[in-house]
PDB file of C-alpha atoms (C1' of nucleotides) in Angstrom:
ATOM      1  CA  MET A   1     140.176  56.755 104.625  1.00 82.00           C
ATOM      2  CA  PRO A   2     142.733  54.467 102.569  1.00 92.00           C
ATOM      3  CA  GLU A   3     141.938  51.103 102.710  1.00 93.00           C
ATOM      4  CA  LEU A   4     143.293  47.880 100.528  1.00 94.00           C
ATOM      5  CA  PRO A   5     142.816  49.520  97.010  1.00 93.00           C
ATOM      6  CA  GLU A   6     144.112  52.679  98.312  1.00 93.00           C
ATOM      7  CA  VAL A   7     147.009  51.593 100.106  1.00 93.00           C
ATOM      8  CA  GLU A   8     147.620  48.852  96.947  1.00 94.00           C
ATOM      9  CA  THR A   9     147.723  51.639  94.395  1.00 93.00           C
ATOM     10  CA  ILE A  10     150.119  53.607  96.451  1.00 93.00           C
ATOM     11  CA  ARG A  11     152.298  50.155  96.838  1.00 95.00           C
ATOM     12  CA  ARG A  12     152.529  49.933  92.830  1.00 94.00           C
ATOM     13  CA  ASP A  13     152.763  53.172  92.050  1.00 92.00           C
ATOM     14  CA  LEU A  14     155.475  53.888  94.487  1.00 94.00           C
ATOM     15  CA  ALA A  15     157.734  50.855  94.178  1.00 96.00           C
ATOM     16  CA  SER A  16     157.994  51.669  90.116  1.00 94.00           C
ATOM     17  CA  ARG A  17     159.500  54.475  91.725  1.00 94.00           C
ATOM     18  CA  ILE A  18     161.494  54.351  94.943  1.00 96.00           C
ATOM     19  CA  VAL A  19     162.736  50.676  94.258  1.00 97.00           C
ATOM     20  CA  LYS A  20     166.588  50.614  93.575  1.00 97.00           C
ATOM     21  CA  ASP A  21     167.053  54.016  94.823  1.00 98.00           C
ATOM     22  CA  LYS A  22     168.765  55.063  98.193  1.00 98.00           C
ATOM     23  CA  VAL A  23     167.629  57.017 101.125  1.00 98.00           C
ATOM     24  CA  THR A  24     170.338  59.891 101.383  1.00 98.00           C
ATOM     25  CA  GLN A  25     168.556  62.133 103.637  1.00 96.00           C
ATOM     26  CA  VAL A  26     165.833  61.787 106.486  1.00 96.00           C
ATOM     27  CA  GLU A  27     164.063  65.164 107.399  1.00 95.00           C
ATOM     28  CA  ILE A  28     161.717  64.287 110.716  1.00 94.00           C
ATOM     29  CA  ARG A  29     159.198  67.016 111.354  1.00 94.00           C
ATOM     30  CA  ASP A  30     157.073  65.723 113.793  1.00 93.00           C
ATOM     31  CA  THR A  31     158.432  62.930 116.108  1.00 92.00           C
ATOM     32  CA  LYS A  32     155.567  61.310 117.178  1.00 91.00           C
ATOM     33  CA  THR A  33     155.031  60.273 113.641  1.00 93.00           C
ATOM     34  CA  VAL A  34     158.197  58.299 113.850  1.00 94.00           C
ATOM     35  CA  LYS A  35     157.820  55.361 116.168  1.00 92.00           C
ATOM     36  CA  ASN A  36     161.666  55.128 116.370  1.00 93.00           C
ATOM     37  CA  THR A  37     163.739  57.626 117.989  1.00 92.00           C
ATOM     38  CA  ALA A  38     165.141  60.811 115.164  1.00 93.00           C
ATOM     39  CA  GLY A  39     168.381  59.410 115.839  1.00 94.00           C
ATOM     40  CA  SER A  40     167.816  55.591 115.667  1.00 94.00           C
ATOM     41  CA  PHE A  41     165.508  55.932 112.637  1.00 95.00           C
ATOM     42  CA  ARG A  42     167.748  58.217 110.741  1.00 96.00           C
ATOM     43  CA  THR A  43     170.885  55.518 111.155  1.00 96.00           C
ATOM     44  CA  LEU A  44     168.360  53.035 110.166  1.00 96.00           C
ATOM     45  CA  VAL A  45     167.328  54.212 106.523  1.00 97.00           C
ATOM     46  CA  VAL A  46     169.728  56.998 105.880  1.00 97.00           C
ATOM     47  CA  GLY A  47     171.996  55.009 102.930  1.00 98.00           C
ATOM     48  CA  LYS A  48     169.820  52.253 102.503  1.00 98.00           C
ATOM     49  CA  LYS A  49     168.554  50.982  99.625  1.00 98.00           C
ATOM     50  CA  VAL A  50     164.816  50.166  98.837  1.00 98.00           C
ATOM     51  CA  GLU A  51     164.677  46.823  97.777  1.00 98.00           C
ATOM     52  CA  ASP A  52     160.945  45.902  97.578  1.00 97.00           C
ATOM     53  CA  ILE A  53     157.598  47.384  99.022  1.00 97.00           C
ATOM     54  CA  ASP A  54     155.308  44.918 100.717  1.00 96.00           C
ATOM     55  CA  ARG A  55     151.439  45.059 101.891  1.00 96.00           C
ATOM     56  CA  LYS A  56     149.351  43.347 104.040  1.00 95.00           C
ATOM     57  CA  GLY A  57     145.875  44.851 104.599  1.00 94.00           C
ATOM     58  CA  LYS A  58     146.475  48.378 104.805  1.00 94.00           C
ATOM     59  CA  LEU A  59     149.982  48.122 106.446  1.00 95.00           C
ATOM     60  CA  LEU A  60     153.026  48.919 104.116  1.00 95.00           C
ATOM     61  CA  ALA A  61     156.751  47.497 104.248  1.00 96.00           C
ATOM     62  CA  LEU A  62     159.240  49.191 102.552  1.00 96.00           C
ATOM     63  CA  GLU A  63     162.122  46.487 102.757  1.00 97.00           C
ATOM     64  CA  LEU A  64     165.826  48.060 102.668  1.00 97.00           C
ATOM     65  CA  ASP A  65     168.874  46.732 101.433  1.00 97.00           C
ATOM     66  CA  SER A  66     170.125  46.177 105.623  1.00 97.00           C
ATOM     67  CA  GLY A  67     166.991  43.341 105.658  1.00 97.00           C
ATOM     68  CA  GLN A  68     164.903  45.579 107.996  1.00 96.00           C
ATOM     69  CA  TYR A  69     161.697  47.225 107.320  1.00 96.00           C
ATOM     70  CA  ILE A  70     160.088  50.566 107.329  1.00 96.00           C
ATOM     71  CA  LEU A  71     156.529  49.876 107.943  1.00 95.00           C
ATOM     72  CA  VAL A  72     154.240  52.700 106.900  1.00 95.00           C
ATOM     73  CA  HIS A  73     149.868  53.130 108.191  1.00 95.00           C
ATOM     74  CA  LEU A  74     148.371  56.040 106.594  1.00 93.00           C
ATOM     75  CA  LYS A  75     145.578  55.173 109.421  1.00 93.00           C
ATOM     76  CA  MET A  76     142.826  58.054 108.012  1.00 89.00           C
ATOM     77  CA  THR A  77     144.495  61.358 106.428  1.00 89.00           C
ATOM     78  CA  GLY A  78     147.887  59.529 105.651  1.00 91.00           C
ATOM     79  CA  GLN A  79     149.512  60.491 102.274  1.00 91.00           C
ATOM     80  CA  LEU A  80     152.808  59.323 100.521  1.00 93.00           C
ATOM     81  CA  ILE A  81     153.512  61.517  97.933  1.00 91.00           C
ATOM     82  CA  TRP A  82     156.560  61.309  95.530  1.00 92.00           C
ATOM     83  CA  LYS A  83     158.250  64.306  93.876  1.00 91.00           C
ATOM     84  CA  SER A  84     161.028  63.242  91.296  1.00 89.00           C
ATOM     85  CA  LYS A  85     163.707  65.619  91.077  1.00 85.00           C
ATOM     86  CA  HIS A  86     162.508  67.543  87.930  1.00 80.00           C
ATOM     87  CA  LYS A  87     159.621  68.275  89.738  1.00 73.00           C
ATOM     88  CA  ILE A  88     161.134  69.916  92.673  1.00 66.00           C
ATOM     89  CA  VAL A  89     162.196  73.867  92.226  1.00 51.00           C
ATOM     90  CA  ALA A  90     165.586  74.490  94.314  1.00 46.00           C
ATOM     91  CA  GLY A  91     164.596  75.074  97.715  1.00 43.00           C
ATOM     92  CA  GLY A  92     162.617  72.408  98.248  1.00 40.00           C
ATOM     93  CA  HIS A  93     159.683  74.200  99.447  1.00 42.00           C
ATOM     94  CA  SER A  94     157.892  75.022  96.145  1.00 43.00           C
ATOM     95  CA  PHE A  95     156.852  72.462  93.353  1.00 44.00           C
ATOM     96  CA  SER A  96     156.995  73.355  89.677  1.00 39.00           C
ATOM     97  CA  ASP A  97     153.626  71.780  88.957  1.00 42.00           C
ATOM     98  CA  SER A  98     151.947  74.226  91.723  1.00 38.00           C
ATOM     99  CA  ALA A  99     148.519  73.124  89.941  1.00 37.00           C
ATOM    100  CA  CYS A 100     148.317  70.387  91.948  1.00 45.00           C
ATOM    101  CA  ASN A 101     146.916  70.770  95.501  1.00 54.00           C
ATOM    102  CA  PHE A 102     150.170  69.446  96.796  1.00 71.00           C
ATOM    103  CA  SER A 103     151.084  71.281 100.300  1.00 82.00           C
ATOM    104  CA  GLU A 104     153.436  70.712 102.608  1.00 88.00           C
ATOM    105  CA  ARG A 105     151.034  71.838 105.689  1.00 88.00           C
ATOM    106  CA  PHE A 106     150.879  68.842 107.225  1.00 91.00           C
ATOM    107  CA  THR A 107     154.297  67.244 105.758  1.00 93.00           C
ATOM    108  CA  ARG A 108     155.875  64.847 108.468  1.00 95.00           C
ATOM    109  CA  LEU A 109     158.297  63.628 107.513  1.00 95.00           C
ATOM    110  CA  VAL A 110     160.638  63.557 104.426  1.00 95.00           C
ATOM    111  CA  LEU A 111     163.139  61.180 102.870  1.00 96.00           C
ATOM    112  CA  THR A 112     165.403  62.198 100.013  1.00 97.00           C
ATOM    113  CA  PHE A 113     167.063  59.736  97.480  1.00 97.00           C
ATOM    114  CA  SER A 114     169.686  59.364  95.396  1.00 97.00           C
ATOM    115  CA  SER A 115     167.786  59.983  92.437  1.00 96.00           C
ATOM    116  CA  GLY A 116     167.297  63.335  93.514  1.00 95.00           C
ATOM    117  CA  GLY A 117     163.443  62.515  94.360  1.00 95.00           C
ATOM    118  CA  LYS A 118     161.777  63.243  97.604  1.00 95.00           C
ATOM    119  CA  LEU A 119     159.062  61.400  99.377  1.00 95.00           C
ATOM    120  CA  TYR A 120     156.796  63.221 101.667  1.00 94.00           C
ATOM    121  CA  PHE A 121     154.605  61.584 104.399  1.00 95.00           C
ATOM    122  CA  ASN A 122     151.785  63.619 104.933  1.00 93.00           C
ATOM    123  CA  ASP A 123     149.415  63.221 107.738  1.00 92.00           C
ATOM    124  CA  MET A 124     146.703  65.956 109.091  1.00 89.00           C
ATOM    125  CA  ARG A 125     145.360  63.933 111.993  1.00 88.00           C
ATOM    126  CA  ARG A 126     148.920  62.639 113.115  1.00 90.00           C
ATOM    127  CA  PHE A 127     147.305  59.184 113.461  1.00 90.00           C
ATOM    128  CA  GLY A 128     149.657  57.495 110.832  1.00 93.00           C
ATOM    129  CA  TYR A 129     153.046  56.396 111.932  1.00 94.00           C
ATOM    130  CA  VAL A 130     156.395  54.857 110.378  1.00 95.00           C
ATOM    131  CA  LYS A 131     158.428  52.251 112.084  1.00 95.00           C
ATOM    132  CA  VAL A 132     161.966  50.669 111.375  1.00 95.00           C
ATOM    133  CA  VAL A 133     161.691  46.697 112.254  1.00 94.00           C
ATOM    134  CA  THR A 134     163.970  43.625 112.103  1.00 94.00           C
ATOM    135  CA  LYS A 135     162.571  41.144 109.145  1.00 95.00           C
ATOM    136  CA  GLU A 136     161.331  39.204 112.055  1.00 93.00           C
ATOM    137  CA  GLU A 137     159.166  41.522 113.813  1.00 93.00           C
ATOM    138  CA  LYS A 138     157.650  42.478 110.213  1.00 94.00           C
ATOM    139  CA  GLU A 139     156.853  39.210 109.281  1.00 93.00           C
ATOM    140  CA  LYS A 140     155.386  38.786 113.178  1.00 91.00           C
ATOM    141  CA  VAL A 141     153.355  41.645 112.571  1.00 92.00           C
ATOM    142  CA  PHE A 142     152.041  40.301 109.490  1.00 93.00           C
ATOM    143  CA  ALA A 143     151.208  36.755 110.317  1.00 91.00           C
ATOM    144  CA  ASN A 144     149.665  37.694 113.874  1.00 91.00           C
ATOM    145  CA  ASN A 145     147.584  40.845 112.791  1.00 93.00           C
ATOM    146  CA  PHE A 146     145.792  40.109 109.970  1.00 94.00           C
ATOM    147  CA  GLY A 147     143.693  37.784 108.470  1.00 94.00           C
ATOM    148  CA  PRO A 148     143.650  36.296 104.935  1.00 95.00           C
ATOM    149  CA  GLU A 149     143.426  39.029 102.292  1.00 95.00           C
ATOM    150  CA  PRO A 150     140.900  39.314  99.671  1.00 96.00           C
ATOM    151  CA  LEU A 151     141.867  38.273  96.150  1.00 96.00           C
ATOM    152  CA  THR A 152     144.720  36.318  97.660  1.00 95.00           C
ATOM    153  CA  LYS A 153     144.595  32.050  97.714  1.00 95.00           C
ATOM    154  CA  GLU A 154     144.333  32.587 101.554  1.00 94.00           C
ATOM    155  CA  PHE A 155     141.158  33.846 101.507  1.00 95.00           C
ATOM    156  CA  THR A 156     138.994  31.061 100.175  1.00 95.00           C
ATOM    157  CA  PRO A 157     135.183  30.386 100.945  1.00 95.00           C
ATOM    158  CA  GLU A 158     135.931  27.800 103.141  1.00 94.00           C
ATOM    159  CA  ALA A 159     138.013  30.096 105.490  1.00 93.00           C
ATOM    160  CA  PHE A 160     135.859  33.062 105.200  1.00 95.00           C
ATOM    161  CA  GLY A 161     132.711  31.086 105.809  1.00 95.00           C
ATOM    162  CA  LYS A 162     134.410  29.579 108.854  1.00 93.00           C
ATOM    163  CA  LEU A 163     134.407  33.200 110.656  1.00 94.00           C
ATOM    164  CA  PHE A 164     130.781  33.267 110.546  1.00 94.00           C
ATOM    165  CA  ALA A 165     129.490  29.901 112.330  1.00 91.00           C
ATOM    166  CA  LYS A 166     129.812  30.672 115.928  1.00 89.00           C
ATOM    167  CA  ARG A 167     130.142  34.655 115.923  1.00 93.00           C
ATOM    168  CA  THR A 168     127.141  36.719 117.242  1.00 94.00           C
ATOM    169  CA  THR A 169     128.563  39.688 116.359  1.00 94.00           C
ATOM    170  CA  ASN A 170     127.018  42.098 113.444  1.00 95.00           C
ATOM    171  CA  ILE A 171     128.783  41.225 110.011  1.00 96.00           C
ATOM    172  CA  LYS A 172     129.627  45.335 110.198  1.00 95.00           C
ATOM    173  CA  ALA A 173     132.087  44.659 113.148  1.00 95.00           C
ATOM    174  CA  LEU A 174     133.440  41.204 111.773  1.00 96.00           C
ATOM    175  CA  LEU A 175     134.195  42.717 108.372  1.00 96.00           C
ATOM    176  CA  LEU A 176     135.758  45.404 109.744  1.00 95.00           C
ATOM    177  CA  ASN A 177     137.928  43.118 112.310  1.00 95.00           C
ATOM    178  CA  GLN A 178     141.458  43.144 110.339  1.00 95.00           C
ATOM    179  CA  LYS A 179     142.462  40.080 112.306  1.00 94.00           C
ATOM    180  CA  LEU A 180     139.415  37.949 110.513  1.00 95.00           C
ATOM    181  CA  ILE A 181     140.002  39.658 106.679  1.00 95.00           C
ATOM    182  CA  ALA A 182     142.680  42.151 105.925  1.00 95.00           C
ATOM    183  CA  GLY A 183     142.360  45.334 104.271  1.00 94.00           C
ATOM    184  CA  LEU A 184     138.305  46.603 104.459  1.00 95.00           C
ATOM    185  CA  GLY A 185     137.592  49.728 105.793  1.00 93.00           C
ATOM    186  CA  ASN A 186     134.190  51.248 106.679  1.00 93.00           C
ATOM    187  CA  ILE A 187     134.006  52.224 102.340  1.00 93.00           C
ATOM    188  CA  TYR A 188     133.964  48.882 101.424  1.00 95.00           C
ATOM    189  CA  VAL A 189     132.328  47.213 104.192  1.00 95.00           C
ATOM    190  CA  ASP A 190     129.500  49.252 103.411  1.00 95.00           C
ATOM    191  CA  GLU A 191     129.294  48.685  99.615  1.00 95.00           C
ATOM    192  CA  THR A 192     130.261  45.145  99.899  1.00 96.00           C
ATOM    193  CA  LEU A 193     127.083  44.478 102.236  1.00 96.00           C
ATOM    194  CA  PHE A 194     125.110  46.507  99.878  1.00 96.00           C
ATOM    195  CA  ALA A 195     126.268  44.442  97.030  1.00 96.00           C
ATOM    196  CA  ALA A 196     125.393  41.404  98.538  1.00 96.00           C
ATOM    197  CA  GLY A 197     121.811  42.275  99.984  1.00 96.00           C
ATOM    198  CA  ILE A 198     123.170  41.917 103.830  1.00 96.00           C
ATOM    199  CA  ARG A 199     121.725  44.331 106.256  1.00 96.00           C
ATOM    200  CA  PRO A 200     124.929  45.744 108.601  1.00 95.00           C
ATOM    201  CA  THR A 201     123.691  44.774 111.609  1.00 95.00           C
ATOM    202  CA  ARG A 202     122.909  41.358 111.388  1.00 95.00           C
ATOM    203  CA  ARG A 203     124.353  38.726 113.358  1.00 95.00           C
ATOM    204  CA  ALA A 204     127.067  36.857 111.924  1.00 95.00           C
ATOM    205  CA  ASN A 205     125.755  33.308 112.696  1.00 94.00           C
ATOM    206  CA  THR A 206     122.526  34.155 111.355  1.00 95.00           C
ATOM    207  CA  ILE A 207     124.173  34.552 107.598  1.00 95.00           C
ATOM    208  CA  THR A 208     123.107  31.782 105.864  1.00 95.00           C
ATOM    209  CA  LYS A 209     125.206  29.868 103.531  1.00 95.00           C
ATOM    210  CA  PRO A 210     124.285  31.474  99.678  1.00 96.00           C
ATOM    211  CA  GLU A 211     124.225  34.763 101.769  1.00 96.00           C
ATOM    212  CA  ILE A 212     128.055  33.785 102.642  1.00 96.00           C
ATOM    213  CA  ALA A 213     129.300  32.945  99.258  1.00 96.00           C
ATOM    214  CA  LYS A 214     127.776  35.714  97.423  1.00 97.00           C
ATOM    215  CA  LEU A 215     129.517  38.010  99.839  1.00 97.00           C
ATOM    216  CA  TYR A 216     132.377  36.472  99.220  1.00 96.00           C
ATOM    217  CA  LEU A 217     132.484  37.047  95.593  1.00 97.00           C
ATOM    218  CA  GLU A 218     131.273  40.955  96.149  1.00 97.00           C
ATOM    219  CA  ILE A 219     134.277  41.382  98.655  1.00 96.00           C
ATOM    220  CA  ASN A 220     136.683  39.793  95.686  1.00 96.00           C
ATOM    221  CA  ARG A 221     134.816  41.860  92.774  1.00 97.00           C
ATOM    222  CA  ILE A 222     134.591  45.332  94.324  1.00 95.00           C
ATOM    223  CA  ILE A 223     138.201  45.100  95.630  1.00 95.00           C
ATOM    224  CA  ALA A 224     139.642  44.376  92.595  1.00 96.00           C
ATOM    225  CA  LEU A 225     136.960  47.088  90.567  1.00 96.00           C
ATOM    226  CA  ALA A 226     138.317  49.426  93.173  1.00 94.00           C
ATOM    227  CA  ILE A 227     142.077  48.706  92.365  1.00 94.00           C
ATOM    228  CA  LYS A 228     141.583  49.035  88.970  1.00 94.00           C
ATOM    229  CA  HIS A 229     139.799  52.468  89.594  1.00 93.00           C
ATOM    230  CA  ARG A 230     143.082  53.780  92.073  1.00 90.00           C
ATOM    231  CA  GLY A 231     140.672  53.715  94.951  1.00 88.00           C
ATOM    232  CA  THR A 232     138.294  56.133  96.519  1.00 83.00           C
ATOM    233  CA  THR A 233     138.927  59.552  97.175  1.00 77.00           C
ATOM    234  CA  PHE A 234     137.028  60.951  99.893  1.00 73.00           C
ATOM    235  CA  TYR A 235     138.756  63.411 102.186  1.00 70.00           C
ATOM    236  CA  SER A 236     142.456  62.782 101.529  1.00 65.00           C
ATOM    237  CA  PHE A 237     143.551  60.186  99.978  1.00 74.00           C
ATOM    238  CA  VAL A 238     145.802  60.530  96.863  1.00 74.00           C
ATOM    239  CA  ASP A 239     147.831  58.122  94.931  1.00 81.00           C
ATOM    240  CA  CYS A 240     151.812  59.581  95.159  1.00 85.00           C
ATOM    241  CA  GLU A 241     151.210  61.386  92.683  1.00 78.00           C
ATOM    242  CA  GLY A 242     148.955  63.624  94.390  1.00 79.00           C
ATOM    243  CA  GLU A 243     145.924  62.098  92.212  1.00 77.00           C
ATOM    244  CA  LYS A 244     142.718  61.349  93.198  1.00 79.00           C
ATOM    245  CA  GLY A 245     141.377  57.536  93.030  1.00 85.00           C
ATOM    246  CA  SER A 246     138.237  57.568  90.614  1.00 85.00           C
ATOM    247  CA  PHE A 247     136.260  54.737  92.268  1.00 89.00           C
ATOM    248  CA  VAL A 248     134.162  57.740  94.559  1.00 87.00           C
ATOM    249  CA  HIS A 249     131.821  57.656  91.842  1.00 86.00           C
ATOM    250  CA  LEU A 250     130.956  54.214  91.486  1.00 88.00           C
ATOM    251  CA  LEU A 251     129.782  54.173  95.150  1.00 90.00           C
ATOM    252  CA  LYS A 252     126.499  52.813  95.955  1.00 91.00           C
ATOM    253  CA  VAL A 253     125.715  53.733  99.206  1.00 93.00           C
ATOM    254  CA  TYR A 254     128.500  54.889 101.113  1.00 93.00           C
ATOM    255  CA  ASP A 255     128.008  59.139 101.693  1.00 91.00           C
ATOM    256  CA  ARG A 256     124.532  58.335  99.645  1.00 91.00           C
ATOM    257  CA  ALA A 257     122.339  59.253 102.301  1.00 92.00           C
ATOM    258  CA  GLY A 258     118.809  60.323 100.961  1.00 93.00           C
ATOM    259  CA  GLU A 259     119.769  59.142  97.746  1.00 93.00           C
ATOM    260  CA  LYS A 260     118.385  56.733  95.865  1.00 94.00           C
ATOM    261  CA  CYS A 261     118.971  52.988  96.120  1.00 95.00           C
ATOM    262  CA  ALA A 262     120.751  51.668  92.438  1.00 92.00           C
ATOM    263  CA  LYS A 263     118.675  48.614  92.875  1.00 93.00           C
ATOM    264  CA  CYS A 264     115.183  49.663  93.948  1.00 93.00           C
ATOM    265  CA  GLY A 265     114.892  53.487  93.846  1.00 89.00           C
ATOM    266  CA  GLY A 266     114.676  53.512  97.362  1.00 92.00           C
ATOM    267  CA  MET A 267     116.520  55.951  99.853  1.00 94.00           C
ATOM    268  CA  VAL A 268     119.847  55.432 101.182  1.00 95.00           C
ATOM    269  CA  ALA A 269     119.384  55.114 105.120  1.00 95.00           C
ATOM    270  CA  LYS A 270     122.473  56.319 107.426  1.00 94.00           C
ATOM    271  CA  THR A 271     122.704  54.632 110.785  1.00 94.00           C
ATOM    272  CA  ARG A 272     125.829  54.041 113.536  1.00 93.00           C
ATOM    273  CA  VAL A 273     126.868  50.180 113.348  1.00 94.00           C
ATOM    274  CA  ALA A 274     130.052  49.295 115.038  1.00 94.00           C
ATOM    275  CA  GLY A 275     130.928  52.923 115.846  1.00 92.00           C
ATOM    276  CA  ARG A 276     130.772  53.570 112.239  1.00 94.00           C
ATOM    277  CA  GLY A 277     128.828  55.675 109.826  1.00 93.00           C
ATOM    278  CA  THR A 278     126.824  53.201 107.906  1.00 95.00           C
ATOM    279  CA  HIS A 279     125.167  53.428 104.990  1.00 95.00           C
ATOM    280  CA  TYR A 280     122.646  51.032 102.991  1.00 95.00           C
ATOM    281  CA  CYS A 281     119.283  49.950 101.292  1.00 96.00           C
ATOM    282  CA  PRO A 282     116.601  49.363 104.143  1.00 95.00           C
ATOM    283  CA  LYS A 283     114.183  47.996 101.029  1.00 95.00           C
ATOM    284  CA  CYS A 284     117.284  45.680  98.966  1.00 94.00           C
ATOM    285  CA  GLN A 285     119.172  44.704 102.262  1.00 95.00           C
ATOM    286  CA  LYS A 286     118.076  41.848 104.405  1.00 94.00           C
TER     287      LYS A 286
ATOM    288  C1'  DG B   1     131.509  75.547 120.577  1.00 56.99           C
ATOM    289  C1'  DT B   2     129.441  71.569 118.428  1.00 56.99           C
ATOM    290  C1'  DG B   3     128.931  67.262 115.950  1.00 56.99           C
ATOM    291  C1'  DT B   4     131.352  64.857 112.604  1.00 56.99           C
ATOM    292  C1'  DT B   5     134.964  61.821 110.038  1.00 56.99           C
ATOM    293  C1'  DT B   6     137.659  56.532 110.957  1.00 56.99           C
ATOM    294  C1'  DG B   7     141.677  53.018 111.635  1.00 56.99           C
ATOM    295  C1'  DT B   8     142.913  51.130 115.720  1.00 56.99           C
ATOM    296  C1'  DT B   9     143.872  49.579 120.397  1.00 56.99           C
ATOM    297  C1'  DA B  10     142.990  49.742 125.437  1.00 56.99           C
ATOM    298  C1'  DT B  11     140.000  48.098 128.382  1.00 56.99           C
ATOM    299  C1'  DC B  12     136.524  46.179 130.965  1.00 56.99           C
ATOM    300  C1'  DA B  13     133.003  42.581 130.674  1.00 56.99           C
ATOM    301  C1'  DA B  14     130.857  38.124 130.313  1.00 56.99           C
TER     302       DA B  14
ATOM    303  C1'  DC C   1     141.023  31.915 126.071  1.00 56.99           C
ATOM    304  C1'  DT C   2     137.347  33.691 123.190  1.00 56.99           C
ATOM    305  C1'  DT C   3     134.474  37.659 121.959  1.00 56.99           C
ATOM    306  C1'  DG C   4     132.334  41.102 121.758  1.00 56.99           C
ATOM    307  C1'  DA C   5     131.072  45.913 122.676  1.00 56.99           C
ATOM    308  C1'  DT C   6     132.669  50.549 123.373  1.00 56.99           C
ATOM    309  C1'  DA C   7     135.752  54.766 124.395  1.00 56.99           C
ATOM    310  C1'  DA C   8     139.498  57.079 123.016  1.00 56.99           C
ATOM    311  C1'  DC C   9     142.789  59.101 120.276  1.00 56.99           C
ATOM    312  C1'  DA C  10     143.965  62.881 116.835  1.00 56.99           C
ATOM    313  C1'  DA C  11     142.309  67.366 114.276  1.00 56.99           C
ATOM    314  C1'  DA C  12     139.869  70.449 111.120  1.00 56.99           C
ATOM    315  C1'  DC C  13     136.341  71.604 108.753  1.00 56.99           C
ATOM    316  C1'  DA C  14     130.944  73.010 108.603  1.00 56.99           C
TER     317       DA C  14
END
DNA sequence: GTGTTTGTTATCAA
DNA sequence: CTTGATAACAAACA
């Protein structure tokens, strides 16, 4: 499940590899993945150079030298894998580094670049998508669909605190809402609530000022730490070289139901909150 | 065959 | 208009 730290890892790695490179070929293997018609996607992308890669929350935006953007959302099982020229064996369907777990079984789209490298969009579940949009559309999506993002100057304690005042929804649903805070998903919501000692079921307007302050700090701390560890690999997340993220080893509650709580030695519980599997310590989290 | 996994949106209700 | 709650989607795996 790529959340902010995973998508940021991909953004950084991919930018160092494909910025200033030009798309020479587009291979659409699954038309559902591409939100434009196949013909227009090809026309809008082939011959264009990637100028930069932007991101908001979990959404990537590849800026083209045409001024347009390729929006890329990985949803649950999407992957962006880069194979430079020297890693591609002639024919393009097998790779010199076969030890890595790359498979084209779920490849939905392949972009070939001037450098000879190829970018693979893999997505087992087919929730993810790519979509070419104008600069105006990209800016509208970034502005309207996302609240402030952790670790940015828009994410202030004041802005964060305001979210709680009149809301009666549970804190977990609030943190998962991308329009309120950009980038958190199921894993990091469970982890930040554990770190802050708050139960996922607590109503937002019952969270105290000190708890909000603590949660604010923990969100920034955990997201920064997870980026440093190149994200969490659960099912299918890998970076653009096919490598797993190591934050999975630092998870305190996610997928640890029945194990000992790292703080109190009690047992981590699992329930369902906001329609999602939810992990927490009944003793530490009030 | 069944239940489980989750990011996002549609839909309906209040 | 805002907010909230829930289902639905997709597909593989145990």
